[in-house]
Structure formats: C-alpha cells, structure tokens
JSON list of C-alpha atoms in Angstrom, two decimals:
[
{"chain": "A", "resi": 1, "resn": "MET", "atom": "CA", "xyz": [118.65, 156.44, 139.07]},
{"chain": "A", "resi": 2, "resn": "GLU", "atom": "CA", "xyz": [120.74, 155.96, 136.04]},
{"chain": "A", "resi": 3, "resn": "LYS", "atom": "CA", "xyz": [119.54, 153.46, 133.34]},
{"chain": "A", "resi": 4, "resn": "ASP", "atom": "CA", "xyz": [122.02, 150.64, 132.76]},
{"chain": "A", "resi": 5, "resn": "THR", "atom": "CA", "xyz": [123.12, 150.97, 129.15]},
{"chain": "A", "resi": 6, "resn": "THR", "atom": "CA", "xyz": [125.21, 148.01, 129.15]},
{"chain": "A", "resi": 7, "resn": "PRO", "atom": "CA", "xyz": [124.60, 145.96, 125.98]},
{"chain": "A", "resi": 8, "resn": "GLY", "atom": "CA", "xyz": [122.22, 143.29, 126.85]},
{"chain": "A", "resi": 9, "resn": "ALA", "atom": "CA", "xyz": [121.11, 144.64, 130.07]},
{"chain": "A", "resi": 10, "resn": "ASP", "atom": "CA", "xyz": [117.58, 144.91, 128.96]},
{"chain": "A", "resi": 11, "resn": "GLY", "atom": "CA", "xyz": [117.34, 141.75, 127.06]},
{"chain": "A", "resi": 12, "resn": "GLN", "atom": "CA", "xyz": [118.31, 143.51, 123.80]},
{"chain": "A", "resi": 13, "resn": "SER", "atom": "CA", "xyz": [121.47, 143.76, 121.96]},
{"chain": "A", "resi": 14, "resn": "ASP", "atom": "CA", "xyz": [123.10, 146.67, 120.19]},
{"chain": "A", "resi": 15, "resn": "GLU", "atom": "CA", "xyz": [121.72, 145.38, 117.01]},
{"chain": "A", "resi": 16, "resn": "GLY", "atom": "CA", "xyz": [118.24, 146.11, 118.03]},
{"chain": "A", "resi": 17, "resn": "PRO", "atom": "CA", "xyz": [115.21, 144.12, 119.56]},
{"chain": "A", "resi": 18, "resn": "ARG", "atom": "CA", "xyz": [115.62, 140.41, 119.50]},
{"chain": "A", "resi": 19, "resn": "ASN", "atom": "CA", "xyz": [113.07, 138.57, 117.23]},
{"chain": "A", "resi": 20, "resn": "ASP", "atom": "CA", "xyz": [112.09, 135.63, 119.44]},
{"chain": "A", "resi": 21, "resn": "HIS", "atom": "CA", "xyz": [110.08, 134.30, 116.58]},
{"chain": "A", "resi": 22, "resn": "ALA", "atom": "CA", "xyz": [112.82, 132.40, 114.69]},
{"chain": "A", "resi": 23, "resn": "ASP", "atom": "CA", "xyz": [112.37, 131.38, 110.97]},
{"chain": "A", "resi": 24, "resn": "HIS", "atom": "CA", "xyz": [111.28, 127.80, 110.50]},
{"chain": "A", "resi": 25, "resn": "THR", "atom": "CA", "xyz": [110.39, 125.44, 107.82]},
{"chain": "A", "resi": 26, "resn": "HIS", "atom": "CA", "xyz": [107.97, 122.68, 107.26]},
{"chain": "A", "resi": 27, "resn": "ARG", "atom": "CA", "xyz": [108.02, 119.12, 105.67]},
{"chain": "A", "resi": 28, "resn": "ASP", "atom": "CA", "xyz": [106.87, 118.91, 102.06]},
{"chain": "A", "resi": 29, "resn": "VAL", "atom": "CA", "xyz": [103.37, 117.73, 103.06]},
{"chain": "A", "resi": 30, "resn": "SER", "atom": "CA", "xyz": [102.30, 117.21, 99.48]},
{"chain": "A", "resi": 31, "resn": "GLY", "atom": "CA", "xyz": [105.21, 114.88, 98.96]},
{"chain": "A", "resi": 32, "resn": "GLY", "atom": "CA", "xyz": [106.52, 116.59, 95.94]},
{"chain": "A", "resi": 33, "resn": "TRP", "atom": "CA", "xyz": [108.60, 114.42, 93.61]},
{"chain": "A", "resi": 34, "resn": "LEU", "atom": "CA", "xyz": [110.00, 112.58, 96.52]},
{"chain": "A", "resi": 35, "resn": "ARG", "atom": "CA", "xyz": [106.82, 110.66, 97.41]},
{"chain": "A", "resi": 36, "resn": "PRO", "atom": "CA", "xyz": [105.89, 109.11, 93.95]},
{"chain": "A", "resi": 37, "resn": "THR", "atom": "CA", "xyz": [109.47, 108.30, 93.17]},
{"chain": "A", "resi": 38, "resn": "VAL", "atom": "CA", "xyz": [110.07, 106.48, 96.49]},
{"chain": "A", "resi": 39, "resn": "PHE", "atom": "CA", "xyz": [106.87, 104.63, 96.43]},
{"chain": "A", "resi": 40, "resn": "GLY", "atom": "CA", "xyz": [107.58, 103.72, 92.77]},
{"chain": "A", "resi": 41, "resn": "ALA", "atom": "CA", "xyz": [110.78, 102.17, 93.91]},
{"chain": "A", "resi": 42, "resn": "MET", "atom": "CA", "xyz": [109.25, 100.34, 96.83]},
{"chain": "A", "resi": 43, "resn": "ASP", "atom": "CA", "xyz": [106.52, 98.89, 94.37]},
{"chain": "A", "resi": 44, "resn": "GLY", "atom": "CA", "xyz": [109.22, 97.51, 92.18]},
{"chain": "A", "resi": 45, "resn": "LEU", "atom": "CA", "xyz": [111.25, 96.07, 94.96]},
{"chain": "A", "resi": 46, "resn": "VAL", "atom": "CA", "xyz": [108.26, 94.35, 96.68]},
{"chain": "A", "resi": 47, "resn": "SER", "atom": "CA", "xyz": [106.54, 93.06, 93.43]},
{"chain": "A", "resi": 48, "resn": "ASN", "atom": "CA", "xyz": [109.84, 91.85, 91.90]},
{"chain": "A", "resi": 49, "resn": "LEU", "atom": "CA", "xyz": [111.13, 90.40, 95.24]},
{"chain": "A", "resi": 50, "resn": "GLY", "atom": "CA", "xyz": [107.97, 88.35, 95.40]},
{"chain": "A", "resi": 51, "resn": "LEU", "atom": "CA", "xyz": [108.29, 87.18, 91.80]},
{"chain": "A", "resi": 52, "resn": "VAL", "atom": "CA", "xyz": [111.91, 86.11, 92.38]},
{"chain": "A", "resi": 53, "resn": "THR", "atom": "CA", "xyz": [111.24, 84.30, 95.58]},
{"chain": "A", "resi": 54, "resn": "GLY", "atom": "CA", "xyz": [108.31, 82.71, 94.17]},
{"chain": "A", "resi": 55, "resn": "VAL", "atom": "CA", "xyz": [110.10, 81.36, 91.20]},
{"chain": "A", "resi": 56, "resn": "ALA", "atom": "CA", "xyz": [113.13, 80.38, 93.33]},
{"chain": "A", "resi": 57, "resn": "GLY", "atom": "CA", "xyz": [110.90, 78.43, 95.80]},
{"chain": "A", "resi": 58, "resn": "SER", "atom": "CA", "xyz": [109.71, 76.24, 92.77]},
{"chain": "A", "resi": 59, "resn": "SER", "atom": "CA", "xyz": [113.30, 75.13, 92.46]},
{"chain": "A", "resi": 60, "resn": "ALA", "atom": "CA", "xyz": [113.87, 76.69, 89.12]},
{"chain": "A", "resi": 61, "resn": "SER", "atom": "CA", "xyz": [117.26, 77.41, 87.72]},
{"chain": "A", "resi": 62, "resn": "SER", "atom": "CA", "xyz": [118.99, 80.66, 88.24]},
{"chain": "A", "resi": 63, "resn": "ARG", "atom": "CA", "xyz": [118.72, 81.40, 84.43]},
{"chain": "A", "resi": 64, "resn": "THR", "atom": "CA", "xyz": [114.93, 81.00, 84.88]},
{"chain": "A", "resi": 65, "resn": "ILE", "atom": "CA", "xyz": [114.92, 83.23, 87.89]},
{"chain": "A", "resi": 66, "resn": "VAL", "atom": "CA", "xyz": [117.02, 86.04, 85.94]},
{"chain": "A", "resi": 67, "resn": "ILE", "atom": "CA", "xyz": [114.42, 85.80, 82.95]},
{"chain": "A", "resi": 68, "resn": "SER", "atom": "CA", "xyz": [111.38, 85.99, 85.10]},
{"chain": "A", "resi": 69, "resn": "GLY", "atom": "CA", "xyz": [112.65, 88.88, 87.26]},
{"chain": "A", "resi": 70, "resn": "LEU", "atom": "CA", "xyz": [113.71, 90.95, 84.11]},
{"chain": "A", "resi": 71, "resn": "ALA", "atom": "CA", "xyz": [110.36, 90.26, 82.61]},
{"chain": "A", "resi": 72, "resn": "GLY", "atom": "CA", "xyz": [108.72, 91.38, 85.75]},
{"chain": "A", "resi": 73, "resn": "LEU", "atom": "CA", "xyz": [110.92, 94.39, 85.72]},
{"chain": "A", "resi": 74, "resn": "VAL", "atom": "CA", "xyz": [109.85, 95.39, 82.18]},
{"chain": "A", "resi": 75, "resn": "ALA", "atom": "CA", "xyz": [106.33, 94.57, 82.43]},
{"chain": "A", "resi": 76, "resn": "GLY", "atom": "CA", "xyz": [105.93, 96.35, 85.84]},
{"chain": "A", "resi": 77, "resn": "ALA", "atom": "CA", "xyz": [107.59, 99.36, 84.74]},
{"chain": "A", "resi": 78, "resn": "PHE", "atom": "CA", "xyz": [105.46, 99.75, 81.64]},
{"chain": "A", "resi": 79, "resn": "SER", "atom": "CA", "xyz": [102.42, 99.04, 83.65]},
{"chain": "A", "resi": 80, "resn": "MET", "atom": "CA", "xyz": [103.20, 101.65, 86.16]},
{"chain": "A", "resi": 81, "resn": "ALA", "atom": "CA", "xyz": [104.08, 104.22, 83.68]},
{"chain": "A", "resi": 82, "resn": "ALA", "atom": "CA", "xyz": [100.84, 103.72, 81.63]},
{"chain": "A", "resi": 83, "resn": "GLY", "atom": "CA", "xyz": [98.80, 103.72, 84.98]},
{"chain": "A", "resi": 84, "resn": "GLU", "atom": "CA", "xyz": [100.32, 107.01, 86.31]},
{"chain": "A", "resi": 85, "resn": "TYR", "atom": "CA", "xyz": [100.12, 108.59, 82.77]},
{"chain": "A", "resi": 86, "resn": "THR", "atom": "CA", "xyz": [96.38, 107.72, 82.41]},
{"chain": "A", "resi": 87, "resn": "SER", "atom": "CA", "xyz": [95.63, 108.75, 86.01]},
{"chain": "A", "resi": 88, "resn": "VAL", "atom": "CA", "xyz": [97.24, 111.95, 86.01]},
{"chain": "A", "resi": 89, "resn": "ALA", "atom": "CA", "xyz": [96.24, 112.96, 82.45]},
{"chain": "A", "resi": 90, "resn": "SER", "atom": "CA", "xyz": [92.47, 112.10, 83.41]},
{"chain": "A", "resi": 91, "resn": "GLN", "atom": "CA", "xyz": [92.92, 114.13, 86.53]},
{"chain": "A", "resi": 92, "resn": "ARG", "atom": "CA", "xyz": [94.41, 117.10, 84.80]},
{"chain": "A", "resi": 93, "resn": "GLU", "atom": "CA", "xyz": [91.68, 116.93, 82.07]},
{"chain": "A", "resi": 94, "resn": "LEU", "atom": "CA", "xyz": [88.90, 116.88, 84.77]},
{"chain": "A", "resi": 95, "resn": "VAL", "atom": "CA", "xyz": [90.60, 119.80, 86.61]},
{"chain": "A", "resi": 96, "resn": "GLN", "atom": "CA", "xyz": [90.79, 121.82, 83.17]},
{"chain": "A", "resi": 97, "resn": "ALA", "atom": "CA", "xyz": [87.14, 121.20, 82.43]},
{"chain": "A", "resi": 98, "resn": "GLU", "atom": "CA", "xyz": [85.96, 122.52, 85.67]},
{"chain": "A", "resi": 99, "resn": "LEU", "atom": "CA", "xyz": [88.52, 125.55, 85.25]},
{"chain": "A", "resi": 100, "resn": "GLU", "atom": "CA", "xyz": [86.68, 126.27, 82.08]},
{"chain": "A", "resi": 101, "resn": "VAL", "atom": "CA", "xyz": [83.25, 126.19, 83.76]},
{"chain": "A", "resi": 102, "resn": "GLU", "atom": "CA", "xyz": [84.66, 128.54, 86.39]},
{"chain": "A", "resi": 103, "resn": "ARG", "atom": "CA", "xyz": [86.02, 130.86, 83.80]},
{"chain": "A", "resi": 104, "resn": "ARG", "atom": "CA", "xyz": [82.74, 130.92, 81.95]},
{"chain": "A", "resi": 105, "resn": "GLU", "atom": "CA", "xyz": [80.82, 131.91, 85.06]},
{"chain": "A", "resi": 106, "resn": "LEU", "atom": "CA", "xyz": [83.22, 134.67, 85.81]},
{"chain": "A", "resi": 107, "resn": "ARG", "atom": "CA", "xyz": [82.47, 136.12, 82.41]},
{"chain": "A", "resi": 108, "resn": "ARG", "atom": "CA", "xyz": [78.64, 135.65, 82.49]},
{"chain": "A", "resi": 109, "resn": "HIS", "atom": "CA", "xyz": [78.01, 136.31, 86.36]},
{"chain": "A", "resi": 110, "resn": "PRO", "atom": "CA", "xyz": [80.91, 138.40, 87.60]},
{"chain": "A", "resi": 111, "resn": "GLU", "atom": "CA", "xyz": [78.94, 139.96, 90.50]},
{"chain": "A", "resi": 112, "resn": "ASP", "atom": "CA", "xyz": [77.56, 136.70, 91.77]},
{"chain": "A", "resi": 113, "resn": "GLU", "atom": "CA", "xyz": [80.96, 135.05, 91.62]},
{"chain": "A", "resi": 114, "resn": "LEU", "atom": "CA", "xyz": [82.44, 138.22, 93.58]},
{"chain": "A", "resi": 115, "resn": "GLU", "atom": "CA", "xyz": [79.87, 137.71, 96.37]},
{"chain": "A", "resi": 116, "resn": "GLU", "atom": "CA", "xyz": [80.60, 133.95, 96.41]},
{"chain": "A", "resi": 117, "resn": "LEU", "atom": "CA", "xyz": [84.28, 134.67, 96.89]},
{"chain": "A", "resi": 118, "resn": "ALA", "atom": "CA", "xyz": [83.66, 137.23, 99.52]},
{"chain": "A", "resi": 119, "resn": "GLU", "atom": "CA", "xyz": [81.37, 134.75, 101.45]},
{"chain": "A", "resi": 120, "resn": "VAL", "atom": "CA", "xyz": [84.05, 132.09, 101.48]},
{"chain": "A", "resi": 121, "resn": "TYR", "atom": "CA", "xyz": [86.51, 134.58, 103.12]},
{"chain": "A", "resi": 122, "resn": "GLN", "atom": "CA", "xyz": [83.75, 135.56, 105.51]},
{"chain": "A", "resi": 123, "resn": "SER", "atom": "CA", "xyz": [83.27, 131.96, 106.56]},
{"chain": "A", "resi": 124, "resn": "ARG", "atom": "CA", "xyz": [86.82, 131.82, 107.48]},
{"chain": "A", "resi": 125, "resn": "GLY", "atom": "CA", "xyz": [86.53, 134.75, 109.90]},
{"chain": "A", "resi": 126, "resn": "VAL", "atom": "CA", "xyz": [87.30, 137.71, 107.74]},
{"chain": "A", "resi": 127, "resn": "GLU", "atom": "CA", "xyz": [85.21, 140.81, 108.39]},
{"chain": "A", "resi": 128, "resn": "PRO", "atom": "CA", "xyz": [82.51, 141.10, 105.69]},
{"chain": "A", "resi": 129, "resn": "ARG", "atom": "CA", "xyz": [83.66, 144.71, 104.60]},
{"chain": "A", "resi": 130, "resn": "LEU", "atom": "CA", "xyz": [87.42, 143.52, 104.12]},
{"chain": "A", "resi": 131, "resn": "ALA", "atom": "CA", "xyz": [86.38, 140.23, 102.69]},
{"chain": "A", "resi": 132, "resn": "MET", "atom": "CA", "xyz": [84.41, 142.02, 99.81]},
{"chain": "A", "resi": 133, "resn": "GLU", "atom": "CA", "xyz": [87.40, 144.43, 99.30]},
{"chain": "A", "resi": 134, "resn": "VAL", "atom": "CA", "xyz": [89.89, 141.43, 98.95]},
{"chain": "A", "resi": 135, "resn": "ALA", "atom": "CA", "xyz": [87.46, 139.69, 96.60]},
{"chain": "A", "resi": 136, "resn": "ARG", "atom": "CA", "xyz": [86.99, 142.86, 94.55]},
{"chain": "A", "resi": 137, "resn": "GLN", "atom": "CA", "xyz": [90.66, 143.38, 94.27]},
{"chain": "A", "resi": 138, "resn": "LEU", "atom": "CA", "xyz": [91.29, 139.78, 93.10]},
{"chain": "A", "resi": 139, "resn": "HIS", "atom": "CA", "xyz": [88.51, 140.14, 90.51]},
{"chain": "A", "resi": 140, "resn": "GLU", "atom": "CA", "xyz": [90.23, 143.08, 88.88]},
{"chain": "A", "resi": 141, "resn": "ASP", "atom": "CA", "xyz": [92.42, 140.67, 87.24]},
{"chain": "A", "resi": 142, "resn": "PRO", "atom": "CA", "xyz": [90.54, 137.59, 85.44]},
{"chain": "A", "resi": 143, "resn": "GLU", "atom": "CA", "xyz": [93.41, 135.25, 85.88]},
{"chain": "A", "resi": 144, "resn": "LYS", "atom": "CA", "xyz": [93.90, 136.07, 89.60]},
{"chain": "A", "resi": 145, "resn": "ALA", "atom": "CA", "xyz": [90.16, 135.74, 90.14]},
{"chain": "A", "resi": 146, "resn": "LEU", "atom": "CA", "xyz": [89.98, 132.30, 88.46]},
{"chain": "A", "resi": 147, "resn": "GLU", "atom": "CA", "xyz": [93.14, 131.16, 90.61]},
{"chain": "A", "resi": 148, "resn": "ALA", "atom": "CA", "xyz": [91.40, 132.48, 93.72]},
{"chain": "A", "resi": 149, "resn": "HIS", "atom": "CA", "xyz": [88.11, 130.54, 92.95]},
{"chain": "A", "resi": 150, "resn": "ALA", "atom": "CA", "xyz": [89.92, 127.46, 91.76]},
{"chain": "A", "resi": 151, "resn": "ARG", "atom": "CA", "xyz": [91.81, 127.23, 95.07]},
{"chain": "A", "resi": 152, "resn": "GLU", "atom": "CA", "xyz": [88.79, 127.95, 97.22]},
{"chain": "A", "resi": 153, "resn": "GLU", "atom": "CA", "xyz": [86.15, 125.95, 95.33]},
{"chain": "A", "resi": 154, "resn": "LEU", "atom": "CA", "xyz": [88.20, 123.02, 93.61]},
{"chain": "A", "resi": 155, "resn": "GLY", "atom": "CA", "xyz": [91.20, 123.04, 95.98]},
{"chain": "A", "resi": 156, "resn": "VAL", "atom": "CA", "xyz": [93.72, 123.26, 93.17]},
{"chain": "A", "resi": 157, "resn": "ASP", "atom": "CA", "xyz": [96.33, 125.62, 91.87]},
{"chain": "A", "resi": 158, "resn": "PRO", "atom": "CA", "xyz": [95.66, 126.16, 88.01]},
{"chain": "A", "resi": 159, "resn": "THR", "atom": "CA", "xyz": [99.22, 127.18, 87.61]},
{"chain": "A", "resi": 160, "resn": "ASP", "atom": "CA", "xyz": [100.76, 124.07, 89.02]},
{"chain": "A", "resi": 161, "resn": "LEU", "atom": "CA", "xyz": [98.78, 121.19, 87.53]},
{"chain": "A", "resi": 162, "resn": "PRO", "atom": "CA", "xyz": [100.78, 117.72, 87.61]},
{"chain": "A", "resi": 163, "resn": "SER", "atom": "CA", "xyz": [102.33, 116.66, 84.28]},
{"chain": "A", "resi": 164, "resn": "PRO", "atom": "CA", "xyz": [101.36, 113.25, 82.99]},
{"chain": "A", "resi": 165, "resn": "THR", "atom": "CA", "xyz": [104.60, 112.80, 81.21]},
{"chain": "A", "resi": 166, "resn": "VAL", "atom": "CA", "xyz": [106.67, 113.58, 84.19]},
{"chain": "A", "resi": 167, "resn": "ALA", "atom": "CA", "xyz": [104.70, 111.23, 86.34]},
{"chain": "A", "resi": 168, "resn": "ALA", "atom": "CA", "xyz": [105.00, 108.32, 83.68]},
{"chain": "A", "resi": 169, "resn": "VAL", "atom": "CA", "xyz": [108.52, 108.78, 83.23]},
{"chain": "A", "resi": 170, "resn": "SER", "atom": "CA", "xyz": [109.43, 108.99, 87.13]},
{"chain": "A", "resi": 171, "resn": "SER", "atom": "CA", "xyz": [107.30, 105.99, 87.76]},
{"chain": "A", "resi": 172, "resn": "PHE", "atom": "CA", "xyz": [108.92, 103.91, 84.92]},
{"chain": "A", "resi": 173, "resn": "LEU", "atom": "CA", "xyz": [112.49, 104.86, 86.20]},
{"chain": "A", "resi": 174, "resn": "SER", "atom": "CA", "xyz": [111.95, 104.34, 89.94]},
{"chain": "A", "resi": 175, "resn": "PHE", "atom": "CA", "xyz": [109.93, 101.14, 89.47]},
{"chain": "A", "resi": 176, "resn": "SER", "atom": "CA", "xyz": [112.84, 99.83, 87.30]},
{"chain": "A", "resi": 177, "resn": "VAL", "atom": "CA", "xyz": [115.58, 100.74, 89.75]},
{"chain": "A", "resi": 178, "resn": "GLY", "atom": "CA", "xyz": [113.46, 99.08, 92.73]},
{"chain": "A", "resi": 179, "resn": "ALA", "atom": "CA", "xyz": [112.76, 96.04, 90.63]},
{"chain": "A", "resi": 180, "resn": "ALA", "atom": "CA", "xyz": [116.31, 95.67, 89.46]},
{"chain": "A", "resi": 181, "resn": "LEU", "atom": "CA", "xyz": [117.64, 94.92, 93.02]},
{"chain": "A", "resi": 182, "resn": "PRO", "atom": "CA", "xyz": [116.36, 91.35, 93.58]},
{"chain": "A", "resi": 183, "resn": "VAL", "atom": "CA", "xyz": [117.67, 90.44, 90.31]},
{"chain": "A", "resi": 184, "resn": "LEU", "atom": "CA", "xyz": [121.15, 92.09, 90.38]},
{"chain": "A", "resi": 185, "resn": "PRO", "atom": "CA", "xyz": [122.98, 89.46, 92.41]},
{"chain": "A", "resi": 186, "resn": "TYR", "atom": "CA", "xyz": [121.78, 86.80, 89.93]},
{"chain": "A", "resi": 187, "resn": "LEU", "atom": "CA", "xyz": [123.18, 89.01, 87.17]},
{"chain": "A", "resi": 188, "resn": "LEU", "atom": "CA", "xyz": [126.52, 89.16, 88.95]},
{"chain": "A", "resi": 189, "resn": "GLY", "atom": "CA", "xyz": [126.73, 85.43, 89.29]},
{"chain": "A", "resi": 190, "resn": "ALA", "atom": "CA", "xyz": [125.18, 84.50, 92.59]},
{"chain": "A", "resi": 191, "resn": "THR", "atom": "CA", "xyz": [123.16, 81.37, 92.89]},
{"chain": "A", "resi": 192, "resn": "SER", "atom": "CA", "xyz": [121.67, 81.70, 96.13]},
{"chain": "A", "resi": 193, "resn": "LEU", "atom": "CA", "xyz": [118.38, 83.46, 96.81]},
{"chain": "A", "resi": 194, "resn": "TRP", "atom": "CA", "xyz": [119.78, 84.95, 100.09]},
{"chain": "A", "resi": 195, "resn": "TYR", "atom": "CA", "xyz": [121.66, 87.55, 98.34]},
{"chain": "A", "resi": 196, "resn": "ALA", "atom": "CA", "xyz": [118.77, 88.80, 96.41]},
{"chain": "A", "resi": 197, "resn": "VAL", "atom": "CA", "xyz": [116.51, 88.77, 99.52]},
{"chain": "A", "resi": 198, "resn": "VAL", "atom": "CA", "xyz": [119.28, 90.72, 101.70]},
{"chain": "A", "resi": 199, "resn": "LEU", "atom": "CA", "xyz": [119.78, 93.31, 99.08]},
{"chain": "A", "resi": 200, "resn": "ALA", "atom": "CA", "xyz": [116.16, 93.88, 98.28]},
{"chain": "A", "resi": 201, "resn": "LEU", "atom": "CA", "xyz": [115.20, 94.15, 102.07]},
{"chain": "A", "resi": 202, "resn": "ALA", "atom": "CA", "xyz": [118.11, 96.65, 102.49]},
{"chain": "A", "resi": 203, "resn": "GLY", "atom": "CA", "xyz": [116.59, 98.59, 99.63]},
{"chain": "A", "resi": 204, "resn": "LEU", "atom": "CA", "xyz": [113.13, 98.49, 101.26]},
{"chain": "A", "resi": 205, "resn": "PHE", "atom": "CA", "xyz": [114.40, 99.63, 104.47]},
{"chain": "A", "resi": 206, "resn": "ALA", "atom": "CA", "xyz": [116.30, 102.63, 102.76]},
{"chain": "A", "resi": 207, "resn": "CYS", "atom": "CA", "xyz": [112.98, 103.62, 101.10]},
{"chain": "A", "resi": 208, "resn": "GLY", "atom": "CA", "xyz": [110.98, 103.53, 104.17]},
{"chain": "A", "resi": 209, "resn": "ALA", "atom": "CA", "xyz": [113.52, 105.62, 105.97]},
{"chain": "A", "resi": 210, "resn": "ILE", "atom": "CA", "xyz": [113.38, 108.10, 103.05]},
{"chain": "A", "resi": 211, "resn": "VAL", "atom": "CA", "xyz": [109.64, 108.27, 103.22]},
{"chain": "A", "resi": 212, "resn": "ALA", "atom": "CA", "xyz": [109.89, 109.36, 106.87]},
{"chain": "A", "resi": 213, "resn": "ARG", "atom": "CA", "xyz": [110.92, 112.69, 105.46]},
{"chain": "A", "resi": 214, "resn": "VAL", "atom": "CA", "xyz": [107.43, 113.33, 104.49]},
{"chain": "A", "resi": 215, "resn": "THR", "atom": "CA", "xyz": [105.83, 111.87, 107.51]},
{"chain": "A", "resi": 216, "resn": "ALA", "atom": "CA", "xyz": [106.04, 112.37, 111.22]},
{"chain": "A", "resi": 217, "resn": "ARG", "atom": "CA", "xyz": [107.32, 108.87, 111.76]},
{"chain": "A", "resi": 218, "resn": "LYS", "atom": "CA", "xyz": [110.97, 108.05, 112.98]},
{"chain": "A", "resi": 219, "resn": "TRP", "atom": "CA", "xyz": [113.05, 107.01, 110.17]},
{"chain": "A", "resi": 220, "resn": "TRP", "atom": "CA", "xyz": [113.96, 103.77, 111.77]},
{"chain": "A", "resi": 221, "resn": "PHE", "atom": "CA", "xyz": [110.27, 102.77, 112.46]},
{"chain": "A", "resi": 222, "resn": "SER", "atom": "CA", "xyz": [109.40, 103.55, 108.78]},
{"chain": "A", "resi": 223, "resn": "GLY", "atom": "CA", "xyz": [112.16, 101.58, 107.50]},
{"chain": "A", "resi": 224, "resn": "LEU", "atom": "CA", "xyz": [111.55, 98.56, 109.68]},
{"chain": "A", "resi": 225, "resn": "ARG", "atom": "CA", "xyz": [107.99, 98.59, 108.82]},
{"chain": "A", "resi": 226, "resn": "GLN", "atom": "CA", "xyz": [108.57, 98.58, 105.09]},
{"chain": "A", "resi": 227, "resn": "LEU", "atom": "CA", "xyz": [111.22, 95.87, 105.53]},
{"chain": "A", "resi": 228, "resn": "ALA", "atom": "CA", "xyz": [108.68, 93.58, 107.54]},
{"chain": "A", "resi": 229, "resn": "LEU", "atom": "CA", "xyz": [106.19, 94.16, 104.75]},
{"chain": "A", "resi": 230, "resn": "GLY", "atom": "CA", "xyz": [108.71, 93.17, 102.01]},
{"chain": "A", "resi": 231, "resn": "ALA", "atom": "CA", "xyz": [109.83, 90.14, 104.16]},
{"chain": "A", "resi": 232, "resn": "ALA", "atom": "CA", "xyz": [106.25, 89.03, 104.59]},
{"chain": "A", "resi": 233, "resn": "ALA", "atom": "CA", "xyz": [105.50, 89.13, 100.87]},
{"chain": "A", "resi": 234, "resn": "ALA", "atom": "CA", "xyz": [108.70, 87.35, 100.06]},
{"chain": "A", "resi": 235, "resn": "ALA", "atom": "CA", "xyz": [107.91, 84.59, 102.57]},
{"chain": "A", "resi": 236, "resn": "VAL", "atom": "CA", "xyz": [104.29, 83.94, 101.28]},
{"chain": "A", "resi": 237, "resn": "THR", "atom": "CA", "xyz": [105.44, 83.81, 97.58]},
{"chain": "A", "resi": 238, "resn": "TYR", "atom": "CA", "xyz": [108.31, 81.65, 98.38]},
{"chain": "A", "resi": 239, "resn": "GLY", "atom": "CA", "xyz": [105.83, 79.28, 100.15]},
{"chain": "A", "resi": 240, "resn": "LEU", "atom": "CA", "xyz": [103.49, 79.40, 97.07]},
{"chain": "A", "resi": 241, "resn": "GLY", "atom": "CA", "xyz": [106.42, 78.80, 94.79]},
{"chain": "A", "resi": 242, "resn": "VAL", "atom": "CA", "xyz": [107.44, 75.74, 96.86]},
{"chain": "A", "resi": 243, "resn": "ALA", "atom": "CA", "xyz": [103.77, 74.43, 96.84]},
{"chain": "A", "resi": 244, "resn": "PHE", "atom": "CA", "xyz": [103.44, 74.88, 93.17]},
{"chain": "A", "resi": 245, "resn": "GLY", "atom": "CA", "xyz": [106.68, 73.32, 92.45]},
{"chain": "A", "resi": 246, "resn": "VAL", "atom": "CA", "xyz": [105.89, 70.30, 94.37]},
{"chain": "A", "resi": 247, "resn": "ALA", "atom": "CA", "xyz": [102.45, 70.15, 92.63]},
{"chain": "A", "resi": 248, "resn": "VAL", "atom": "CA", "xyz": [103.66, 70.59, 89.21]},
{"chain": "A", "resi": 249, "resn": "GLY", "atom": "CA", "xyz": [106.57, 68.14, 89.90]}
]
C-alpha cells in the first residue's frame, strides 16, 4: 500500500511539522508604568471632583470654585509627588542595604551561600546534583550570584530598581491631569456643576476601563465600578457642602 504523499494528508504541511503550541503573551502583571499613572489620574479626579462638588454645594461662586479646584490640583499634585518620591526612595534604600548585606556574605562565606542557593532550587523540585551545578555556575560570576540570591531571597531584581524621580514626576503629572478635569468646564466659562461632574465621571470611567488592561476584569465592569465610586464621593461631598453652607449661612 502506497503512502499518501499529498500535502496535509498526515496533518503536516510541506513546511514541516506544525507547532500546535502557538506563541502567546501575558498581561503586564506588575502594572509597569500604566498602573501608577492611571491610578494617579484617578486620585486627582476623585479628590478634586469631591472638592469642587463640596464647594459648589455650599453655593459658592464660580470664581471660588475655580480657585478652590486649582488650589486642590496644585496641593494634591505636590503631595502625591512628595509621597511617591519618599516611598520609592525609602524602598530603594532598604533594598540596596539588603543587597550590600548579601554581597558581603557572598565574599565572606561563598560556600555557605552556594549551598543555600542550591537548596532553594532543590525546594522547587530540581534534582540535587543539577541544583548544585546551576548554583555553582551562577557563583562563577559575583554579579550573577548576587542577582540570583536577590531574586530568590529578597524577591527583587537588583538591575531594575524603581526610580524615585520617575515615580514622583509621573505621579505629579498624572494627578494634575486628573484633577484638572473637574475644573476645566469652569475655566471655559461654564456656570453649572453638572458639566464638571459629567466630564469627571467620564474620565473616571475611562481610567477604570484602562486599568482593566492589568486585571482580569471586563473593561466595562472596571469602568462602571470606578464611575460609581467617583459618583458616590461627589454625592457625599456635595451633601456636606450644602450642610456646611447652610450652617455657616
């Protein structure tokens, strides 16, 4: 019986065996630049929307609302930037201090550190002899050894530590953009609060939808959830503004 040599008769093409394992990509589970930027914008939106609605609820003039909104934008942006810089700088300094401890141990007790790294690989299912060989090869280069120990013991990549300056600048800019939306209608001549509320809630929905890129949620669910949270904050602060306005009046 002759073998059918027609292309594709045996499930393969003339180009060779078909690879059923197609290439695939994953979401950026660490968030990268997207997460802090979008969350910074959402912070600006929610906080300044609450401020604007609270002031508007007290029956303040449009001029007062604009001044309050711009003051909230500037103060909030600087606060976010300072907080992010301090937080990231402190984290970076702590990691660097721990890396120095590990570097010193690698110099003083190389054999103990070698066995420690091998034991880590063994605990993950690697055969003991192979685990020791991998650890030994990594220890031939001091920097690779430090990187391996940092990853396994500290859970960090010493070659990719976050930058305090980048964190501060990105937080400042993203917060400013978000906080500007509730004030923008007033700057363009609007006198009704509804324009600011609608624009801010639309921005919150968009931010929530973008955040879905780093989560497993549907974009519309994430967007509606953020819109609902922003609307709740605006409603509460507006009610407080009305109450305070009546009390002061």
